[in-house]
Amino acid sequence: MTVPPAPGEGRPARDPGLQPERTSLAWRRTVLSLLVLDLLVFRAWLLAIEGRGAHGPGIVAVLGVCAAAAVLATAALATCARVRARELRHGTTAPPAVVMRVATASFALLGLATIAVVVLGR
């Protein structure tokens, strides 16, 4: 039985194959779904501004902050997606830690904003 060579010992560190394309498409689908979520958050905020429901000015302001947070988080995630796609095209094996930290923090921020909209938008 022969032992396959370790990455970097006579062969490329990774097989590029279709994995970069699949990963890029997955990031694009994620960003698209987050844009839909942003639209729903903005809709709740605009309905509160119009006065539909029993929302006071404080709730409208909080919903506005949630809408701004949703846009910021989606923009950060879209940037992470572009960075990761570029890295995959150039053969980087693993994403830098900062990209994954920003993506995780953005998902958490967007999740909190969405939960706040659901709770306050009743």
PDB file of C-alpha atoms in Angstrom, residues 5-118:
ATOM      1  CA  PRO A   5       1.968  12.501  -0.759  1.00  0.00           C
ATOM      2  CA  ALA A   6       1.099  15.282   1.642  1.00  0.00           C
ATOM      3  CA  PRO A   7      -0.190  18.548   0.189  1.00  0.00           C
ATOM      4  CA  GLY A   8       2.704  20.545  -1.129  1.00  0.00           C
ATOM      5  CA  GLU A   9       4.879  17.466  -1.782  1.00  0.00           C
ATOM      6  CA  GLY A  10       4.772  17.261  -5.528  1.00  0.00           C
ATOM      7  CA  ARG A  11       1.107  18.089  -6.039  1.00  0.00           C
ATOM      8  CA  PRO A  12      -1.097  21.146  -5.567  1.00  0.00           C
ATOM      9  CA  ALA A  13      -2.467  21.884  -2.110  1.00  0.00           C
ATOM     10  CA  ARG A  14      -6.026  21.515  -3.367  1.00  0.00           C
ATOM     11  CA  ASP A  15      -7.888  20.362  -6.407  1.00  0.00           C
ATOM     12  CA  PRO A  16      -9.620  23.443  -7.756  1.00  0.00           C
ATOM     13  CA  GLY A  17     -12.330  21.507  -9.603  1.00  0.00           C
ATOM     14  CA  LEU A  18     -15.761  23.076  -9.259  1.00  0.00           C
ATOM     15  CA  GLN A  19     -15.488  23.783  -5.530  1.00  0.00           C
ATOM     16  CA  PRO A  20     -14.671  27.512  -5.963  1.00  0.00           C
ATOM     17  CA  GLU A  21     -17.671  27.933  -8.260  1.00  0.00           C
ATOM     18  CA  ARG A  22     -19.998  26.054  -5.873  1.00  0.00           C
ATOM     19  CA  THR A  23     -18.779  28.111  -2.944  1.00  0.00           C
ATOM     20  CA  SER A  24     -19.259  31.373  -4.836  1.00  0.00           C
ATOM     21  CA  LEU A  25     -22.772  30.353  -5.830  1.00  0.00           C
ATOM     22  CA  ALA A  26     -23.582  29.445  -2.225  1.00  0.00           C
ATOM     23  CA  TRP A  27     -22.389  32.859  -1.032  1.00  0.00           C
ATOM     24  CA  ARG A  28     -24.502  34.545  -3.748  1.00  0.00           C
ATOM     25  CA  ARG A  29     -27.613  32.604  -2.721  1.00  0.00           C
ATOM     26  CA  THR A  30     -26.995  33.579   0.888  1.00  0.00           C
ATOM     27  CA  VAL A  31     -26.635  37.269   0.031  1.00  0.00           C
ATOM     28  CA  LEU A  32     -29.794  37.113  -2.106  1.00  0.00           C
ATOM     29  CA  SER A  33     -31.786  35.615   0.766  1.00  0.00           C
ATOM     30  CA  LEU A  34     -30.414  38.290   3.098  1.00  0.00           C
ATOM     31  CA  LEU A  35     -31.560  40.986   0.681  1.00  0.00           C
ATOM     32  CA  VAL A  36     -35.074  39.551   0.897  1.00  0.00           C
ATOM     33  CA  LEU A  37     -34.810  39.657   4.682  1.00  0.00           C
ATOM     34  CA  ASP A  38     -33.661  43.287   4.463  1.00  0.00           C
ATOM     35  CA  LEU A  39     -36.741  44.127   2.411  1.00  0.00           C
ATOM     36  CA  LEU A  40     -38.987  42.588   5.065  1.00  0.00           C
ATOM     37  CA  VAL A  41     -37.235  44.550   7.814  1.00  0.00           C
ATOM     38  CA  PHE A  42     -37.623  47.768   5.810  1.00  0.00           C
ATOM     39  CA  ARG A  43     -41.272  46.971   5.172  1.00  0.00           C
ATOM     40  CA  ALA A  44     -41.912  46.650   8.906  1.00  0.00           C
ATOM     41  CA  TRP A  45     -40.161  49.957   9.510  1.00  0.00           C
ATOM     42  CA  LEU A  46     -42.079  51.763   6.759  1.00  0.00           C
ATOM     43  CA  LEU A  47     -45.395  50.387   8.019  1.00  0.00           C
ATOM     44  CA  ALA A  48     -44.529  51.667  11.485  1.00  0.00           C
ATOM     45  CA  ILE A  49     -43.685  55.093  10.044  1.00  0.00           C
ATOM     46  CA  GLU A  50     -47.051  55.209   8.252  1.00  0.00           C
ATOM     47  CA  GLY A  51     -48.732  54.616  11.567  1.00  0.00           C
ATOM     48  CA  ARG A  52     -50.160  51.172  10.913  1.00  0.00           C
ATOM     49  CA  GLY A  53     -50.430  49.469  14.265  1.00  0.00           C
ATOM     50  CA  ALA A  54     -49.954  50.944  17.704  1.00  0.00           C
ATOM     51  CA  HIS A  55     -46.317  52.001  17.367  1.00  0.00           C
ATOM     52  CA  GLY A  56     -45.013  54.992  19.260  1.00  0.00           C
ATOM     53  CA  PRO A  57     -42.122  57.146  18.082  1.00  0.00           C
ATOM     54  CA  GLY A  58     -39.678  55.096  20.167  1.00  0.00           C
ATOM     55  CA  ILE A  59     -40.641  51.865  18.426  1.00  0.00           C
ATOM     56  CA  VAL A  60     -40.346  53.519  15.019  1.00  0.00           C
ATOM     57  CA  ALA A  61     -36.832  54.694  15.919  1.00  0.00           C
ATOM     58  CA  VAL A  62     -35.819  51.220  17.083  1.00  0.00           C
ATOM     59  CA  LEU A  63     -37.201  49.696  13.884  1.00  0.00           C
ATOM     60  CA  GLY A  64     -35.176  52.268  11.924  1.00  0.00           C
ATOM     61  CA  VAL A  65     -32.030  51.213  13.776  1.00  0.00           C
ATOM     62  CA  CYS A  66     -32.885  47.589  12.979  1.00  0.00           C
ATOM     63  CA  ALA A  67     -33.276  48.456   9.295  1.00  0.00           C
ATOM     64  CA  ALA A  68     -29.914  50.245   9.286  1.00  0.00           C
ATOM     65  CA  ALA A  69     -28.278  47.291  11.053  1.00  0.00           C
ATOM     66  CA  ALA A  70     -29.766  44.905   8.502  1.00  0.00           C
ATOM     67  CA  VAL A  71     -28.341  46.926   5.604  1.00  0.00           C
ATOM     68  CA  LEU A  72     -24.940  47.184   7.286  1.00  0.00           C
ATOM     69  CA  ALA A  73     -24.838  43.442   7.989  1.00  0.00           C
ATOM     70  CA  THR A  74     -25.873  42.545   4.455  1.00  0.00           C
ATOM     71  CA  ALA A  75     -23.267  44.891   2.977  1.00  0.00           C
ATOM     72  CA  ALA A  76     -20.580  43.328   5.175  1.00  0.00           C
ATOM     73  CA  LEU A  77     -21.671  39.833   4.149  1.00  0.00           C
ATOM     74  CA  ALA A  78     -21.687  40.776   0.471  1.00  0.00           C
ATOM     75  CA  THR A  79     -18.140  42.087   0.890  1.00  0.00           C
ATOM     76  CA  CYS A  80     -17.109  38.843   2.602  1.00  0.00           C
ATOM     77  CA  ALA A  81     -18.640  36.909  -0.292  1.00  0.00           C
ATOM     78  CA  ARG A  82     -16.668  38.916  -2.850  1.00  0.00           C
ATOM     79  CA  VAL A  83     -13.430  38.512  -0.904  1.00  0.00           C
ATOM     80  CA  ARG A  84     -13.945  34.780  -0.514  1.00  0.00           C
ATOM     81  CA  ALA A  85     -14.803  34.318  -4.203  1.00  0.00           C
ATOM     82  CA  ARG A  86     -11.673  36.204  -5.197  1.00  0.00           C
ATOM     83  CA  GLU A  87      -9.552  34.077  -2.848  1.00  0.00           C
ATOM     84  CA  LEU A  88     -11.014  30.875  -4.251  1.00  0.00           C
ATOM     85  CA  ARG A  89     -10.251  31.965  -7.812  1.00  0.00           C
ATOM     86  CA  HIS A  90      -6.623  32.537  -6.804  1.00  0.00           C
ATOM     87  CA  GLY A  91      -6.285  29.169  -5.063  1.00  0.00           C
ATOM     88  CA  THR A  92      -6.342  30.138  -1.396  1.00  0.00           C
ATOM     89  CA  THR A  93      -7.019  27.064   0.689  1.00  0.00           C
ATOM     90  CA  ALA A  94      -8.758  28.566   3.695  1.00  0.00           C
ATOM     91  CA  PRO A  95     -10.501  31.878   4.288  1.00  0.00           C
ATOM     92  CA  PRO A  96      -8.678  34.373   6.494  1.00  0.00           C
ATOM     93  CA  ALA A  97      -9.964  34.445  10.042  1.00  0.00           C
ATOM     94  CA  VAL A  98     -11.040  38.066   9.715  1.00  0.00           C
ATOM     95  CA  VAL A  99     -13.427  37.228   6.845  1.00  0.00           C
ATOM     96  CA  MET A 100     -15.080  34.503   8.873  1.00  0.00           C
ATOM     97  CA  ARG A 101     -15.272  36.712  11.998  1.00  0.00           C
ATOM     98  CA  VAL A 102     -16.893  39.551  10.050  1.00  0.00           C
ATOM     99  CA  ALA A 103     -19.334  37.132   8.423  1.00  0.00           C
ATOM    100  CA  THR A 104     -20.252  35.598  11.784  1.00  0.00           C
ATOM    101  CA  ALA A 105     -20.704  38.991  13.448  1.00  0.00           C
ATOM    102  CA  SER A 106     -22.806  40.183  10.497  1.00  0.00           C
ATOM    103  CA  PHE A 107     -25.059  37.132  10.654  1.00  0.00           C
ATOM    104  CA  ALA A 108     -25.494  37.677  14.397  1.00  0.00           C
ATOM    105  CA  LEU A 109     -26.315  41.375  13.901  1.00  0.00           C
ATOM    106  CA  LEU A 110     -28.819  40.602  11.167  1.00  0.00           C
ATOM    107  CA  GLY A 111     -30.399  37.889  13.305  1.00  0.00           C
ATOM    108  CA  LEU A 112     -30.777  40.250  16.273  1.00  0.00           C
ATOM    109  CA  ALA A 113     -32.249  42.969  14.066  1.00  0.00           C
ATOM    110  CA  THR A 114     -34.737  40.507  12.596  1.00  0.00           C
ATOM    111  CA  ILE A 115     -35.767  39.189  16.006  1.00  0.00           C
ATOM    112  CA  ALA A 116     -36.248  42.766  17.235  1.00  0.00           C
ATOM    113  CA  VAL A 117     -38.430  43.571  14.219  1.00  0.00           C
ATOM    114  CA  VAL A 118     -40.543  40.483  14.774  1.00  0.00           C
TER     115      VAL A 118
END
